[in-house]
Short mmCIF file of C-alpha atoms in Angstrom, two decimals:
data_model
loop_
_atom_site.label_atom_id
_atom_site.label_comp_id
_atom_site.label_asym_id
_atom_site.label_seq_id
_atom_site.Cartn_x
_atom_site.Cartn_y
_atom_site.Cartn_z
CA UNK X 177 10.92 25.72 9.87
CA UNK X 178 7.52 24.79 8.13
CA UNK X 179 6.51 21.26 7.91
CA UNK X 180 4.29 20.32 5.28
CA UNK X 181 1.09 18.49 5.77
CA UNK X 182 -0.55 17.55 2.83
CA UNK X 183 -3.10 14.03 2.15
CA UNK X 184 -6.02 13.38 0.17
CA UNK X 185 -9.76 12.65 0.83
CA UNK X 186 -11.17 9.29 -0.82
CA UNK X 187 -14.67 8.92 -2.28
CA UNK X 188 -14.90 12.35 -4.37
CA UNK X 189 -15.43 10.16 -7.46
CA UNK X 190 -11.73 10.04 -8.14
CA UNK X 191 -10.36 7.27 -10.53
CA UNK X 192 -7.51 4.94 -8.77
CA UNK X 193 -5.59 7.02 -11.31
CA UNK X 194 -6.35 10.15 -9.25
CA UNK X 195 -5.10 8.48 -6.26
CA UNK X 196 -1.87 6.83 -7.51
CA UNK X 197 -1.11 10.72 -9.38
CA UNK X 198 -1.72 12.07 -5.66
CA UNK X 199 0.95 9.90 -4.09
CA UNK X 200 3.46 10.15 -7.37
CA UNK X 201 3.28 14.10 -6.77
CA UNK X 202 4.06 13.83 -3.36
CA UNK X 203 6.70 11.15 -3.10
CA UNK X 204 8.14 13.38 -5.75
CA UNK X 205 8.46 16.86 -3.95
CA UNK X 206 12.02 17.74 -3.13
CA UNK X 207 11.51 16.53 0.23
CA UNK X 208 8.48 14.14 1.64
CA UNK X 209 5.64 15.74 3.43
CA UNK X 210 5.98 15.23 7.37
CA UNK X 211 2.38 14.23 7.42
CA UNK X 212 0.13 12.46 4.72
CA UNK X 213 -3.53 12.37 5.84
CA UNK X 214 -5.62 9.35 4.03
CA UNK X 215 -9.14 10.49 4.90
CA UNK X 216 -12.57 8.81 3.41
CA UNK X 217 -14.85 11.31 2.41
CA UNK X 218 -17.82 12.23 5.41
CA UNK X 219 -20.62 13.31 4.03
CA UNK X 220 -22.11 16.60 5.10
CA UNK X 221 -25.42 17.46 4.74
CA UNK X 222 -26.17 20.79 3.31
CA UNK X 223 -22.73 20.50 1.04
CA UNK X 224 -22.73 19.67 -2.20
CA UNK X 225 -21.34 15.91 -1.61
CA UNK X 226 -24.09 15.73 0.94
CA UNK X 227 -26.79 16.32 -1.04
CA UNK X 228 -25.57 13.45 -4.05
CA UNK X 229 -27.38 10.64 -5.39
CA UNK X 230 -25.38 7.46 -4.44
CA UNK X 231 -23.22 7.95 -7.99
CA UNK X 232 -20.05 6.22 -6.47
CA UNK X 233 -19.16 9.16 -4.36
CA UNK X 234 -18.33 8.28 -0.83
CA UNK X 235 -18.23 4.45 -1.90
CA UNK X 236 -14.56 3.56 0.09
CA UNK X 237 -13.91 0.45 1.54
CA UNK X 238 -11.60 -0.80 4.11
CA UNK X 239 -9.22 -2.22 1.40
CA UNK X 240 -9.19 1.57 -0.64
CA UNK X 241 -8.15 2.74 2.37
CA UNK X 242 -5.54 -0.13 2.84
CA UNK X 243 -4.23 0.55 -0.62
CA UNK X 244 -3.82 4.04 -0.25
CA UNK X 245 -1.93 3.87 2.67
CA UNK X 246 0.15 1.14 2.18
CA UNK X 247 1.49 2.87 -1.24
CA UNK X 248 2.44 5.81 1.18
CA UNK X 249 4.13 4.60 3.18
CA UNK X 250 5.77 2.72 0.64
CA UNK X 251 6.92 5.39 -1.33
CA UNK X 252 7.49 7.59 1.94
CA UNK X 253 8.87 5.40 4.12
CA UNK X 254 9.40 8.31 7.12
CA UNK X 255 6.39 10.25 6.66
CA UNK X 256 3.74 10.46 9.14
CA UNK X 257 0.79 8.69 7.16
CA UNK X 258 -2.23 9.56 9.09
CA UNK X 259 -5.59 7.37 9.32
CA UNK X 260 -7.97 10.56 9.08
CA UNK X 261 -11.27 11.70 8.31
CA UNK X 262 -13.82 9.20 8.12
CA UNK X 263 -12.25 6.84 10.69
CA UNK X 264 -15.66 6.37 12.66
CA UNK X 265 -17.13 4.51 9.58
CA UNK X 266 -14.74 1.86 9.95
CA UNK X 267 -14.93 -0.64 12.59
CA UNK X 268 -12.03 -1.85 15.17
CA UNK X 269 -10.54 -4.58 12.77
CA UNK X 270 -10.60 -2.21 9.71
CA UNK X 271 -8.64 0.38 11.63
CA UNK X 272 -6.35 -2.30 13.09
CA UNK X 273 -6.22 -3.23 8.95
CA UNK X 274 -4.83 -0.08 8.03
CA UNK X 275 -2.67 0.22 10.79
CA UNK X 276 -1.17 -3.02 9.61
CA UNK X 277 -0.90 -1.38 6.02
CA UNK X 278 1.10 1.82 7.14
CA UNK X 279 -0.50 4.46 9.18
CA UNK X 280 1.28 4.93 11.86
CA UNK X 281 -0.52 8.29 13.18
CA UNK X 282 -3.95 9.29 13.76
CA UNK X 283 -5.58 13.00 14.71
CA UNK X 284 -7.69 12.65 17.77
CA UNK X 285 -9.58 15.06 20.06
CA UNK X 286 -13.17 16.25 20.10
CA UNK X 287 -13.62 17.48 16.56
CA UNK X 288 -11.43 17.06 13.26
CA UNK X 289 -12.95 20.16 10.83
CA UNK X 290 -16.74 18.68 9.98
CA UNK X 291 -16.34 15.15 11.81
CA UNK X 292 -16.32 13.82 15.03
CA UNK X 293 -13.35 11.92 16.47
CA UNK X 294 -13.54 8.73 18.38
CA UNK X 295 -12.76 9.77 22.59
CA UNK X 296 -9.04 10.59 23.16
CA UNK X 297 -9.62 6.93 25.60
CA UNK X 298 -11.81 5.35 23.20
CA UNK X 299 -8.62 5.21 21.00
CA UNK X 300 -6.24 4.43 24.21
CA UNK X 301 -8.53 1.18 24.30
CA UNK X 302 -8.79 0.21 20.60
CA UNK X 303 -4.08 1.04 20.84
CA UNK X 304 -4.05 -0.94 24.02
CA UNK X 305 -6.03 -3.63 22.28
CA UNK X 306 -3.67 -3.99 19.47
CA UNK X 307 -0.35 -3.40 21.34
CA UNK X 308 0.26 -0.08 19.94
CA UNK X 309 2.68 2.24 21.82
CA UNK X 310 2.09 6.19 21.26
CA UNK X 311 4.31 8.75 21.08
CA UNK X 312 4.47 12.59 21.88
CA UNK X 313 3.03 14.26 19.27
CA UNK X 314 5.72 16.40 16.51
CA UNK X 315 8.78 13.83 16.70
CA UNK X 316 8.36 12.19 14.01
CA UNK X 317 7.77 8.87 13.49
CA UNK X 318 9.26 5.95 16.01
CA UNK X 319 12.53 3.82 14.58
CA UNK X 320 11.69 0.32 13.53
CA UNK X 321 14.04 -2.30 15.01
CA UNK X 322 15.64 -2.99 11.30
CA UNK X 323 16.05 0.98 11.45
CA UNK X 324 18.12 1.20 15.00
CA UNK X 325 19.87 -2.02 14.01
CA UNK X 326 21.44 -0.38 10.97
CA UNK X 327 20.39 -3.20 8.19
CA UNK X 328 17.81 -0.07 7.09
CA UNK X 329 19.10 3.01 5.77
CA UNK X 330 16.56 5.93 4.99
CA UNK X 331 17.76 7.66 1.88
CA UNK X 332 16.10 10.70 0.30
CA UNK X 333 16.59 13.67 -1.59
CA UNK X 334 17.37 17.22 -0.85
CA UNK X 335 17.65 19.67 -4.18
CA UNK X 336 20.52 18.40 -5.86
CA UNK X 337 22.08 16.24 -2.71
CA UNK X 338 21.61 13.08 -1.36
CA UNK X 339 21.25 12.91 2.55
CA UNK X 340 21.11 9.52 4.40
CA UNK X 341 19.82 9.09 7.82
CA UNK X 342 21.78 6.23 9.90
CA UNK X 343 19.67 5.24 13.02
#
């Protein structure tokens, strides 16, 4: 089958409206997006956002980020909420923030569409610094210990049923 990706780039000038209506639609589909990419705009010169006066475009913090992502993974408890684009703006202890918040997946390699990504071991370090533990890439996301215990139980809907997944 087809899994849906579908996110949402902070720092287009969007109102926290725009950004709350973005997670609403999607926590609303029939079925959750596999992946949610939370990306802070990078500027790119020659584009139109490149060339802007400083008129709050591009102006996201750590804690926007934060925000964003903890509400996603709120209200999409098993999607795979993806620290994106604009990563490299951020230092170590921002990441590690919105790790902490939600995102619990990241795109590496040498080049994500416009922007550069971090070295695949440049993120082993910053993972092995905060005691993260990957996974293989299109499983999903990993069981939390309330999850495989049973006291969690993962509801959501499908058209006009109601599945439940038991770990």
């Amino acid at each position: 089958g087809i899994s849906v990706c579908c996110g949402g780039i902070l720092g287009l000038g969007e109102e926290e409206k725009d950004r709350v209506g973005l997670l609403q639609v999607l926590a609303t589909l029939p079925e959750h997006p596999e992946s949610v990419p939370i990306n802070a705009l990078v500027s790119v010169e020659g584009t139109p956002l490149g060339e802007m006066e400083d008129d709050g475009v591009g102006n996201v913090d750590a804690f926007d980020m934060a925000r964003m992502i903890a509400t996603a993974r709120i209200v999409m408890p098993r999607t795979m909420v993806r620290l994106s684009a604009g990563r490299l703006n951020f230092s170590e202890s921002e990441q590690c923030l919105m790790f902490m918040a939600g995102a619990n997946s990241i795109f590496n390699g040498d080049k994500l569409l416009t922007a550069d990504n971090p070295e695949f071991d440049q993120d082993q370090a910053l993972f092995d610094k905060l005691g993260f533990q990957g996974k293989p890439a299109h499983q999903g996301p990993l069981l939390g210990d309330a999850e495989m215990g049973g006291d969690v139980v993962i509801t959501k809907v499908e058209g006009a049923k109601k599945a439940q997944h038991y770990a």
